[in-house]
Coordinates of C-alpha atoms in Angstrom, one line a residue:
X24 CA 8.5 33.7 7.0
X25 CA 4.9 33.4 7.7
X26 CA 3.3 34.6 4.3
X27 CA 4.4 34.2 0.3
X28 CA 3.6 38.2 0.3
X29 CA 7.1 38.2 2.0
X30 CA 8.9 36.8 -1.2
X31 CA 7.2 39.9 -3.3
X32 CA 7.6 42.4 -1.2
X33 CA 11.5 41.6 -0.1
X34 CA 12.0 41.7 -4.0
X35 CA 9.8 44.7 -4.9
X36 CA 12.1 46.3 -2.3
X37 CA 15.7 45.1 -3.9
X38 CA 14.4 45.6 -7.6
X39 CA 11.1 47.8 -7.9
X40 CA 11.5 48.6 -11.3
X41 CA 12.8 45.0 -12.7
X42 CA 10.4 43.2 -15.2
X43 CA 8.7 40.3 -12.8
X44 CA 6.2 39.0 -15.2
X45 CA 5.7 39.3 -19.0
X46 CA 2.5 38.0 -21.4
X47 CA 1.2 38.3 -24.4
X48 CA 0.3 41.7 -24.1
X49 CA 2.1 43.6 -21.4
X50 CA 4.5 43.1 -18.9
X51 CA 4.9 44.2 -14.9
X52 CA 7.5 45.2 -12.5
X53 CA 7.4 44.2 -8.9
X54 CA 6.4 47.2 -7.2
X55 CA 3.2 47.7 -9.5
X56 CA 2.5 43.8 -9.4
X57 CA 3.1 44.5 -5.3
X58 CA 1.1 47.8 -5.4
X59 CA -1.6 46.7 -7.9
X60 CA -2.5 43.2 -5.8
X61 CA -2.6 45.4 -3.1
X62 CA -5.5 47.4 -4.6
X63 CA -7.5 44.8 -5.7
X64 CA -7.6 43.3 -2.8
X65 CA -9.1 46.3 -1.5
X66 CA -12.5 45.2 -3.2
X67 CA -12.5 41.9 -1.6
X68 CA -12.8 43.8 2.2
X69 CA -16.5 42.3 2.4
X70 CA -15.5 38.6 1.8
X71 CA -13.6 37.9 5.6
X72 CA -10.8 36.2 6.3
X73 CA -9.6 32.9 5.0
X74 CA -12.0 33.0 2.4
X75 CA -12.0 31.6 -1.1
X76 CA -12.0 33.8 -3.8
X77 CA -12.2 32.4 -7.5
X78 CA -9.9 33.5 -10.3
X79 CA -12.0 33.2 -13.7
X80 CA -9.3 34.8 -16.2
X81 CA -7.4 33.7 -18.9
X82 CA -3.4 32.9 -18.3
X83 CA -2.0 36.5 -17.9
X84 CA -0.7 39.2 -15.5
X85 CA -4.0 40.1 -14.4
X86 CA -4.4 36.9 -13.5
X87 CA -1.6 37.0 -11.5
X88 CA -2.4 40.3 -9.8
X89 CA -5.8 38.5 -8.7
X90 CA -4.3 35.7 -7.2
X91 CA -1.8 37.6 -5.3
X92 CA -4.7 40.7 -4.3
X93 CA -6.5 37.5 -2.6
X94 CA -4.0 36.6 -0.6
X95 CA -3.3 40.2 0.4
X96 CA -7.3 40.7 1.5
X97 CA -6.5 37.3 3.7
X98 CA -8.5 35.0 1.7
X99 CA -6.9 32.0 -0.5
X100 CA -7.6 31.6 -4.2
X101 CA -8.4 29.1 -7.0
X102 CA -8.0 29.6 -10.3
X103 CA -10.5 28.4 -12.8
X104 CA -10.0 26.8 -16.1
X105 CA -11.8 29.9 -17.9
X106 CA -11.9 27.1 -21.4
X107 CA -13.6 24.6 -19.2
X108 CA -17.3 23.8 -20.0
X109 CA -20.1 25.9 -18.2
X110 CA -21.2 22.8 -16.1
X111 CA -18.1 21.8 -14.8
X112 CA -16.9 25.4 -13.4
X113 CA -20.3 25.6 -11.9
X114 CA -19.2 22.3 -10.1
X115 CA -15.6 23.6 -9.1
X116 CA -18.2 26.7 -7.6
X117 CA -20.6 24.6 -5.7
X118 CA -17.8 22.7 -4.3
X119 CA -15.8 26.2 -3.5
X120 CA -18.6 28.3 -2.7
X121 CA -16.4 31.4 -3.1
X122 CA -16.9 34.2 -1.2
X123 CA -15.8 36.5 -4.4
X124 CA -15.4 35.9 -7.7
X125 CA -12.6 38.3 -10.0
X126 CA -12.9 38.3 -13.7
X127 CA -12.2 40.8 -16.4
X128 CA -14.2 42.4 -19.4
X129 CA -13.5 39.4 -21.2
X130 CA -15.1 36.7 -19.2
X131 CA -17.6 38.8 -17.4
X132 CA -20.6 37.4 -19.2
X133 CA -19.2 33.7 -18.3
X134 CA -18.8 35.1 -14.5
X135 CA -23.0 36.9 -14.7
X136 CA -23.6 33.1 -16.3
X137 CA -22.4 30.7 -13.3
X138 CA -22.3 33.2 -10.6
X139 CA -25.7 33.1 -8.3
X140 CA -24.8 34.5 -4.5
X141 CA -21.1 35.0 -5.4
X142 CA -19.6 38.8 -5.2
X143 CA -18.4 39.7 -8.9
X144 CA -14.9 41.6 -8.8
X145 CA -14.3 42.9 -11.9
X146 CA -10.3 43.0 -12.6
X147 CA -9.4 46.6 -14.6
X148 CA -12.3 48.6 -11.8
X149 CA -10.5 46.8 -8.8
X150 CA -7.1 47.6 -10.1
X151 CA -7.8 51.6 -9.8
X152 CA -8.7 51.5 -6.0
X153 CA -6.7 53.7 -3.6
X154 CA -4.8 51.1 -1.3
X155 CA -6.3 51.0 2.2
X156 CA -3.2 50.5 4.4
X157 CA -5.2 50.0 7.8
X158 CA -7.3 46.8 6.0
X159 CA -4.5 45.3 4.5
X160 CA -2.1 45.7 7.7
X161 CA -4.7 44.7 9.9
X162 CA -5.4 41.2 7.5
X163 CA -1.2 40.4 7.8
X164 CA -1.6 40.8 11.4
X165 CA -3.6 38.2 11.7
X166 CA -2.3 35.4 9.0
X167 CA -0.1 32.7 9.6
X168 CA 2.0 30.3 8.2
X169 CA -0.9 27.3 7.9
X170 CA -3.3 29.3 6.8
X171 CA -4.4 28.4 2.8
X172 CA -3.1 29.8 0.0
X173 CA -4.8 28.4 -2.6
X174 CA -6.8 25.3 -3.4
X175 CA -6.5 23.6 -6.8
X176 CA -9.1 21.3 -8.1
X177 CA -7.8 18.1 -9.9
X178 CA -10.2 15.5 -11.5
X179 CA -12.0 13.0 -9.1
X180 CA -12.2 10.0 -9.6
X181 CA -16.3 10.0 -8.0
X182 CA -17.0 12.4 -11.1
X183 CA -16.5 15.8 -9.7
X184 CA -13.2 17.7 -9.4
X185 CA -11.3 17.8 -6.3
X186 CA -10.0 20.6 -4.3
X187 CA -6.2 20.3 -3.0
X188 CA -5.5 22.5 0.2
X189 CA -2.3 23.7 0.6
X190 CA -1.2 26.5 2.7
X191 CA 1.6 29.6 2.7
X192 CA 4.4 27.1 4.9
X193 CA 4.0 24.5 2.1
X194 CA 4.4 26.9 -0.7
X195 CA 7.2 28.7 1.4
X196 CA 8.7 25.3 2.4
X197 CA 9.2 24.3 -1.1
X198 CA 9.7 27.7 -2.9
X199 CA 12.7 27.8 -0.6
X200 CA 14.1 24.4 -1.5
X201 CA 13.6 24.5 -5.2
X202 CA 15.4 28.0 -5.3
X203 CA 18.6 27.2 -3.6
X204 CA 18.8 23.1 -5.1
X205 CA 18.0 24.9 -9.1
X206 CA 20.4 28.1 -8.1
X207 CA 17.7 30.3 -9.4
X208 CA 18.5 33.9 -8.8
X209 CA 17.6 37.6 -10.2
X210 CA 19.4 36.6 -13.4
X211 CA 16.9 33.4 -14.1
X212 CA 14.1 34.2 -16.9
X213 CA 11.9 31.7 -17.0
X214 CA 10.1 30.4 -19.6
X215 CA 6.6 29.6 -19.0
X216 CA 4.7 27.0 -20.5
X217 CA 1.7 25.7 -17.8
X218 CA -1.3 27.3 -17.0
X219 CA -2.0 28.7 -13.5
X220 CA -4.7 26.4 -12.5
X221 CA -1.7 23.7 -12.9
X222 CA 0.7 22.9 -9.8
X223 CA 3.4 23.3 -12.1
X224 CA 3.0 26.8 -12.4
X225 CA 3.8 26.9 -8.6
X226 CA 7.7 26.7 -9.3
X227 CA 7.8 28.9 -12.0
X228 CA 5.7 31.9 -10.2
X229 CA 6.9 31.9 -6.8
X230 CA 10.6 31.3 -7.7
X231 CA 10.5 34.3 -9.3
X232 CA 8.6 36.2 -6.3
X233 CA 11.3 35.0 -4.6
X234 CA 14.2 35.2 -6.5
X235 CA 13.8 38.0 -8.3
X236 CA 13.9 37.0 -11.7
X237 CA 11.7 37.1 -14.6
X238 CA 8.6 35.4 -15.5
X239 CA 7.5 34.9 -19.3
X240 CA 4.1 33.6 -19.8
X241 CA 4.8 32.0 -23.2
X242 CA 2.0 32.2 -25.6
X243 CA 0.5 29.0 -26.1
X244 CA 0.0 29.3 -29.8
X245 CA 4.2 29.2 -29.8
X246 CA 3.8 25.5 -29.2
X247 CA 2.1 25.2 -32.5
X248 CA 4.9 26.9 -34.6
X249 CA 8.2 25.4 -33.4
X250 CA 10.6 27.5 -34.9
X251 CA 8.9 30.6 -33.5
X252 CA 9.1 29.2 -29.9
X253 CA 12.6 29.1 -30.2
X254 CA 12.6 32.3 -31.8
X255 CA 10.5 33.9 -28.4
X256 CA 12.8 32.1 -26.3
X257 CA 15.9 33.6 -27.8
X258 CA 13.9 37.0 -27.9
X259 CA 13.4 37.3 -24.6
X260 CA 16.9 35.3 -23.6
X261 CA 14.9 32.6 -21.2
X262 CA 18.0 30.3 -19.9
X263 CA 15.3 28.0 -17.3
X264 CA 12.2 26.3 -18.4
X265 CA 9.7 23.5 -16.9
X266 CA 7.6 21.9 -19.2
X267 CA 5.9 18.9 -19.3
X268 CA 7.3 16.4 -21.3
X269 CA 4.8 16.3 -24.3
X270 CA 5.8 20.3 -24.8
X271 CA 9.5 19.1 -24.7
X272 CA 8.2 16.1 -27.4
X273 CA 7.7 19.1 -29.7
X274 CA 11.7 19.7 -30.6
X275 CA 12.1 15.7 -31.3
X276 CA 9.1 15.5 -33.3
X277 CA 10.0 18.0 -35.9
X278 CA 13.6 17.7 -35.5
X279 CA 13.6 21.1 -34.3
X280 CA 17.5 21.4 -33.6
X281 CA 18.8 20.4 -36.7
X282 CA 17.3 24.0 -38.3
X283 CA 17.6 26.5 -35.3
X284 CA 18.7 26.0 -31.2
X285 CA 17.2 28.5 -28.3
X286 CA 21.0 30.3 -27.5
X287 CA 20.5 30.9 -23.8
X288 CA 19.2 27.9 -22.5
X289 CA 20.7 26.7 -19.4
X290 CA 18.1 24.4 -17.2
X291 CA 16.0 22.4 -18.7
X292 CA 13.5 21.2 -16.3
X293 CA 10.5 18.7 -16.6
X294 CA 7.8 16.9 -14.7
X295 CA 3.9 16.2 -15.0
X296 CA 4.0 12.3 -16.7
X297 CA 7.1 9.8 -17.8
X298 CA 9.4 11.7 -19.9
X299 CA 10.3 9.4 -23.1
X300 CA 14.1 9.0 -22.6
X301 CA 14.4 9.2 -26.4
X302 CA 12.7 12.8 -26.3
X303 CA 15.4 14.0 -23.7
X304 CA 18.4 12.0 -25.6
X305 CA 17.5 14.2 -28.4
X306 CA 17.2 17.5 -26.4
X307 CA 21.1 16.0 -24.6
X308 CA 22.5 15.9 -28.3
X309 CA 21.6 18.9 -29.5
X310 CA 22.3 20.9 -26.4
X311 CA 24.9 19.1 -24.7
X312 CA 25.4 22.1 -22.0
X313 CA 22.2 22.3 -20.0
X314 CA 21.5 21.1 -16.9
X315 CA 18.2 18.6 -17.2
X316 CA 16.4 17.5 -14.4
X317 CA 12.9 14.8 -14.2
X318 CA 10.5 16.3 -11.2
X319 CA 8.6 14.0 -9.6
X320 CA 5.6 14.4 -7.8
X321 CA 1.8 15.9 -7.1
X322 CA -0.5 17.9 -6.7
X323 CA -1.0 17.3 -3.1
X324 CA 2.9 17.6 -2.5
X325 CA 3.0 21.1 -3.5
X326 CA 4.2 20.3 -6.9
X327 CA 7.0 17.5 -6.6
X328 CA 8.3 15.8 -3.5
X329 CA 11.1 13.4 -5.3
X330 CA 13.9 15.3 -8.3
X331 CA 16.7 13.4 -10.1
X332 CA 19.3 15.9 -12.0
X333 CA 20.4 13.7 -15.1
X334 CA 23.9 13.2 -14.7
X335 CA 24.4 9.9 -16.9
X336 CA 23.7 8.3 -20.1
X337 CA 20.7 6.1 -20.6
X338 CA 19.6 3.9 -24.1
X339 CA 16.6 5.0 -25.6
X340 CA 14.4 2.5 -24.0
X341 CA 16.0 2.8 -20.7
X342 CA 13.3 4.3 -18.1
X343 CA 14.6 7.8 -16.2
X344 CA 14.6 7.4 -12.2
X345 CA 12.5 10.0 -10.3
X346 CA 15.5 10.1 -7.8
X347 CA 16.0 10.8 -4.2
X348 CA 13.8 13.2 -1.8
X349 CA 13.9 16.6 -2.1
X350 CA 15.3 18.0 0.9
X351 CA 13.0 18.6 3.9
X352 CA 10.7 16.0 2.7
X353 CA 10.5 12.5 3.3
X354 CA 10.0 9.1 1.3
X355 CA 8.2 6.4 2.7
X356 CA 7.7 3.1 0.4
X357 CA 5.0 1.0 2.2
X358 CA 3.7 -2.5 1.2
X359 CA 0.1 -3.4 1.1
X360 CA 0.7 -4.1 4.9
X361 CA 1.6 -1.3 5.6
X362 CA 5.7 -2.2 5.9
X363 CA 8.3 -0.6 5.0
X364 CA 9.3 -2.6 1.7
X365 CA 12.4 -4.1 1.4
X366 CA 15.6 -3.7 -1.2
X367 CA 14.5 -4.8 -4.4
X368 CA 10.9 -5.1 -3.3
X369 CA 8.1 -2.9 -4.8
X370 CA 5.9 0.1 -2.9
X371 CA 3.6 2.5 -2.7
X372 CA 5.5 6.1 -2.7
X373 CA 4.2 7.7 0.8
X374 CA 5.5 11.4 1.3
X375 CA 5.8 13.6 4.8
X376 CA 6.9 16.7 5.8
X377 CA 5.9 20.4 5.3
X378 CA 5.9 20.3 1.4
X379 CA 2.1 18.0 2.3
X380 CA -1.2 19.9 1.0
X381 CA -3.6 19.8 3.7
X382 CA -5.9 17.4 2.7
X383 CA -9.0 18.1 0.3
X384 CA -11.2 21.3 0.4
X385 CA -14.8 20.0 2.4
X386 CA -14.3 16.2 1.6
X387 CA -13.2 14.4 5.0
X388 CA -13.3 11.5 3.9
X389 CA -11.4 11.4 1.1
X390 CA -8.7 13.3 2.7
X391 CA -8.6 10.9 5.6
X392 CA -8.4 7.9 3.1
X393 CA -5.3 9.6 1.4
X394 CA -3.6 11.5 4.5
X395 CA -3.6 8.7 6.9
X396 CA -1.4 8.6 9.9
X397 CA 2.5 7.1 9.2
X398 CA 2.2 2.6 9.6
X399 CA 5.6 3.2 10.7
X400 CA 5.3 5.7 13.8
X401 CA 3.0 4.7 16.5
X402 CA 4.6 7.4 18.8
X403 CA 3.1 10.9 17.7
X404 CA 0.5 12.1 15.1
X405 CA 2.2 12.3 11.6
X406 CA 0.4 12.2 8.6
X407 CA 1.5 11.2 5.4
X408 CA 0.0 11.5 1.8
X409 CA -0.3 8.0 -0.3
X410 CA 0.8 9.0 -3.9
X411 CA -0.7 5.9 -4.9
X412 CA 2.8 5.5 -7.1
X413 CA 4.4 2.6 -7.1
X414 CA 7.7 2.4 -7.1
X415 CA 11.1 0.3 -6.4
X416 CA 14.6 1.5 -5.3
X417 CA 17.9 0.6 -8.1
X418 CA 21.2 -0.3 -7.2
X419 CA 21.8 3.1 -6.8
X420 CA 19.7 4.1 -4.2
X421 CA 17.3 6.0 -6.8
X422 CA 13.6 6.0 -7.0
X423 CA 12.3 4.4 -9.9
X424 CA 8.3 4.8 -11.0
X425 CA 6.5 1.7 -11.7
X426 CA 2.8 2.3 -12.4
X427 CA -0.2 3.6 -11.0
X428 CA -1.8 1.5 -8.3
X429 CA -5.0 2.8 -9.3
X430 CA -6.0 3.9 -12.6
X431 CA -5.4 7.6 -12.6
X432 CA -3.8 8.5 -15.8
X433 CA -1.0 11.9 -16.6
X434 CA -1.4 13.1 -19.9
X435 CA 0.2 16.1 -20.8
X436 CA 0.7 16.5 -17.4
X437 CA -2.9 17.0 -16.3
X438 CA -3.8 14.3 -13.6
X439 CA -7.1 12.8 -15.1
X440 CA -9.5 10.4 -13.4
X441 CA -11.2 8.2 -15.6
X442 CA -14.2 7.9 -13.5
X443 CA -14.8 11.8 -14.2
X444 CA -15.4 10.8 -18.2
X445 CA -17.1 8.0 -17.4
X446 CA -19.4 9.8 -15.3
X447 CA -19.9 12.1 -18.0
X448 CA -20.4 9.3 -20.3
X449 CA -23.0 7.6 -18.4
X450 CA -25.2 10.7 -17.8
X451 CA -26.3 10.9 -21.6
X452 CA -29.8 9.0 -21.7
X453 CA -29.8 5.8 -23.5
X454 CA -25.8 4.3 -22.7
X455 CA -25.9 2.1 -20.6
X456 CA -22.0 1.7 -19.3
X457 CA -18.9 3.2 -20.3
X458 CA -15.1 2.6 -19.3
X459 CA -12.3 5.2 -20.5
X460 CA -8.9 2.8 -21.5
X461 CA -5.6 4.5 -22.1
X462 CA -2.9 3.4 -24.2
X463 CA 0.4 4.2 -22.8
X464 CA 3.0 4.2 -25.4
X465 CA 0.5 6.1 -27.9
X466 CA -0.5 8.6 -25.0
X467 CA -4.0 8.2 -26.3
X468 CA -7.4 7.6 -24.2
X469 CA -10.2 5.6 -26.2
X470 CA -13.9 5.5 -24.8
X471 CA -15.7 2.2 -25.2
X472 CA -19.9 2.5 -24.5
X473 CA -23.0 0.5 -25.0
X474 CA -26.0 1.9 -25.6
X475 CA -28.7 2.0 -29.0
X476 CA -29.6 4.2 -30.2
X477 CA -26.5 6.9 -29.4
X478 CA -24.7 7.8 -32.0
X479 CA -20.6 8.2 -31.4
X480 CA -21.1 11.9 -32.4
X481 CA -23.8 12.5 -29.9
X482 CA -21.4 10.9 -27.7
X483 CA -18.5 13.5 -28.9
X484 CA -20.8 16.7 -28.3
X485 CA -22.5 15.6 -25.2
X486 CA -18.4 15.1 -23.4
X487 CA -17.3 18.5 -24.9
X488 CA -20.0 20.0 -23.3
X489 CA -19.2 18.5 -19.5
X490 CA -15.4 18.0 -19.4
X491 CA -12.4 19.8 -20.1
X492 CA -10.7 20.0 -23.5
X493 CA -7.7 17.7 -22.1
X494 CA -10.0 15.1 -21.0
X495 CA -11.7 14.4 -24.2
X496 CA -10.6 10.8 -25.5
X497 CA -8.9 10.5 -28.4
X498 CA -11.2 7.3 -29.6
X499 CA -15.1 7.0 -28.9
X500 CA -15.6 3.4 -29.9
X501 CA -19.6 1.5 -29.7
X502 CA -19.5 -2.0 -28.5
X503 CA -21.8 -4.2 -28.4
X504 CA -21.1 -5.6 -24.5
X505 CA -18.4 -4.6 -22.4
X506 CA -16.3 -7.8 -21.7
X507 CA -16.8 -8.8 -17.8
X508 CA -14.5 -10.5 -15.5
X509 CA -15.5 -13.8 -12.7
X510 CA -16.8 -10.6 -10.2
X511 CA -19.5 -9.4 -13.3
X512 CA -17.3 -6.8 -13.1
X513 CA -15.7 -5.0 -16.7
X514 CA -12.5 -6.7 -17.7
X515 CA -10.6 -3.5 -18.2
X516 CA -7.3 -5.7 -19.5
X517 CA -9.6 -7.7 -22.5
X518 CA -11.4 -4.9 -23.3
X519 CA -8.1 -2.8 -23.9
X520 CA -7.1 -5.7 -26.2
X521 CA -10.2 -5.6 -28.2
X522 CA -10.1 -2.0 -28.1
X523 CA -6.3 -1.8 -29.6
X524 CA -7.0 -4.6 -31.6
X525 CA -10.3 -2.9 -33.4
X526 CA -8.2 0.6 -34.2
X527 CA -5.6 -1.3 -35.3
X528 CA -7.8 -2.7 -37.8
X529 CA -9.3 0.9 -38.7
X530 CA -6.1 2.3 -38.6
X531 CA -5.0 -0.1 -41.7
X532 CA -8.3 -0.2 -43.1
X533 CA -7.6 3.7 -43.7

């Protein structure tokens, strides 16, 4: 296989009429998703080859259709955060500079908005084109396996997003591991919970392609009435999910089981930020019979590089190991030398193999910083990505995750920089510094500023307006100074005492 086309068109072969995808609205077999993509990418003839095209619709099977009609004109795709503020997409654009831009009705006055030299595709007049087999047989002639796929922008830690390059062999190379470890077939149905700008979404989606199973976009608002999302998941009989663990948090937190239990559930999947071993003790209790499994892993490794399936029990406070290498990719744990670390001894989690992303969409630098060559081969060029994960081996020869080595934060699975809000932060005229803390075992990111004059509200607006909704911190607090360290530097440890001290106070106060 040189193309992720191959996965939908084997299927749309085996099973044309079979339900692929379902969302809130609609639902689509293979051989329309197949024939529809197909179309669409007809519009995109003008854009050349290994292109990017942006994706500016809401979570949906149009969405879908768009991604895959890029790939099918030869170009690669990102999909934008349609909820995102103005400002930031317009970043993600200028960074991209996108060769085509697909939206539907709905969004087309936010695509006229931000759009300046970009071509405007619009979704439901695409769809209705006449397929034009000479383009699109000519395009597969010429793709190969390293060509992109699509590029997914995380937050950076300089203040603007980051693009994350990964190609069809990645995709392929993973896809085809995931399938066959998970013994996902044309009888899985999964149930979707992450959005398609999320690397998540990459196991879900192209399983499925390849597979031949089903793919239910569950509607977010399910997540906000607990017994109905069990109620859609018996509905439409979903036996896999992968969710991150705050969505999984939801059964726990209202003690969901006790009143009703999804029947069909088989796999129970999870990744995205440290799963609270209390959270999946509950889920083990209550449905004793699935398979659960902690993903491990990011962006840049095509989703997850590391897997452990749960297969004993563990106390409540007792930390989950991320496990062992999924197969066809490779562990490194390197010291701050650059060794290998030794039994017992702590590392930073280095990955290789074909799973890698290619590095960062026009940013050599920051690609060579992360993807250097392998410390540990001096023979041939290998390059590895630095997870910046640290980690340690047990007894058993599993992974176990320490901490960040930087300060990149997972909440709710999205990877968020804190330099991106503090950017943001410092921007608004009169503050005059700004550091973002996060609380761990509350899950909650305050903002501490200085600055007279600025109000905590004008604070509020002015980030709503520049980052996305899953970056906003859950506390704006106004000091006075920000507490420095012997380099003049901002004591990020004090200040997150002073910080949990103070809403501790409030908290009581209240």
């Amino acid at each position: 296989m040189k193309n992720i086309l191959e996965f939908l068109e084997r299927t749309a072969a085996i099973s044309p009429s079979k339900t692929a995808i379902t969302d809130d609205n609609s639902s689509a077999d293979f051989l329309s998703l197949m024939n529809d993509a197909g179309a669409i990418a007809c519009s995109l003839k003008d854009a050349g080859p290994k292109s990017p095209v942006a994706v500016l619709m809401n979570r949906s099977i149009g969405c879908v259709k768009s991604m895959l009609a890029a790939v099918y004109a030869g170009c690669f795709y990102t999909v934008i955060d349609v909820s995102s503020p103005p400002a930031r997409i317009r970043n993600i654009l200028d960074t991209l500079k996108p060769r085509a831009v697909i939206t539907d009705y709905t969004h087309l006055a936010l695509a006229k908005e931000l759009c300046r030299d970009e071509q405007i595709v619009l979704y439901e007049d695409a769809a209705g084109n006449e397929p034009d087999r000479d383009f699109l047989d000519g395009v597969r002639r010429d793709m190969i396996d390293t060509d992109p796929l699509y590029v997914l922008f995380t937050s950076g830690s300089s203040g603007d997003p980051k693009g994350v390059v990964v190609s069809h062999r990645s995709v392929i190379s993973y896809v085809t591991w995931v399938t066959e470890e998970f013994g996902f077939d044309d009888r899985t149905r999964f149930g979707s919970q992450t959005p398609l700008y999320f690397s998540m979404s990459v196991t879900d989606l192209f399983s499925t392609l390849c597979c031949g199973g089903t793919y239910h976009m569950i509607p977010r608002v399910m997540f906000s009435f607990p017994a109905k999302l069990v109620g859609y998941l018996d509905e439409q009989r979903i036996n896999t999910i992968y969710w991150v663990p705050s969505a999984l948090a939801v059964a726990p937190a209202w003690d969901l089981f006790s009143q009703v239990k999804p029947r069909y559930l088989e796999k129970v999947l999870f990744a995205g930020e440290v799963m609270p071993t209390k959270h999946l003790n509950y889920w083990r209790r209550h449905l004793p019979d699935c398979m659960y499994a902690n993903l491990f892993g990011p962006t840049e490794t095509t989703d997850i590089c590391s897997f452990y399936v749960i297969d004993r029990d563990f106390r409540d406070d007792e930390p989950l190991p991320i496990g062992r290498a999924c197969d066809n990719c490779g562990l490194l744990m390197l010291t701050e030398t650059g060794d290998e670390a030794h039994p017992g001894e702590e590392g930073e989690l280095a990955v290789r193999g074909s799973f890698l992303a290619d590095g960062y969409y026009m940013d050599e630098e920051k690609t060579d910083a992360a993807f250097p060559q392998n410390p540990l081969n001096a023979a041939y060029p290998e390059r590895i990505y630095m997870t910046g994960d640290i980690v340690r081996l047990n007894d058993r020869g599993e992974y176990m995750y320490v901490s960040r080595k930087d300060q990149q934060i997972k909440r709710s699975g999205f990877r968020i920089e804190p330099g991106e809000i503090e950017t943001a932060a410092d921007a608004l005229e009169g503050v005059g510094s700004s550091a973002l803390i996060y609380h761990e075992g509350p899950q909650r990111l305050t903002l501490a500023y200085t600055g007279e004059g600025v109000p905590k509200t004008d604070m509020a607006s002015w980030l709503r307006s520049r980052i996305p909704a899953y970056m906003m911190p859950d506390d704006i607090v106004k000091v006075s100074a920000m507490p420095l360290n012997a380099n003049g530097k901002t004591d990020r440890k004090r200040l997150a005492k002073e910080l949990a001290a103070e809403l501790s106070a409030t908290s009581d106060r209240r």
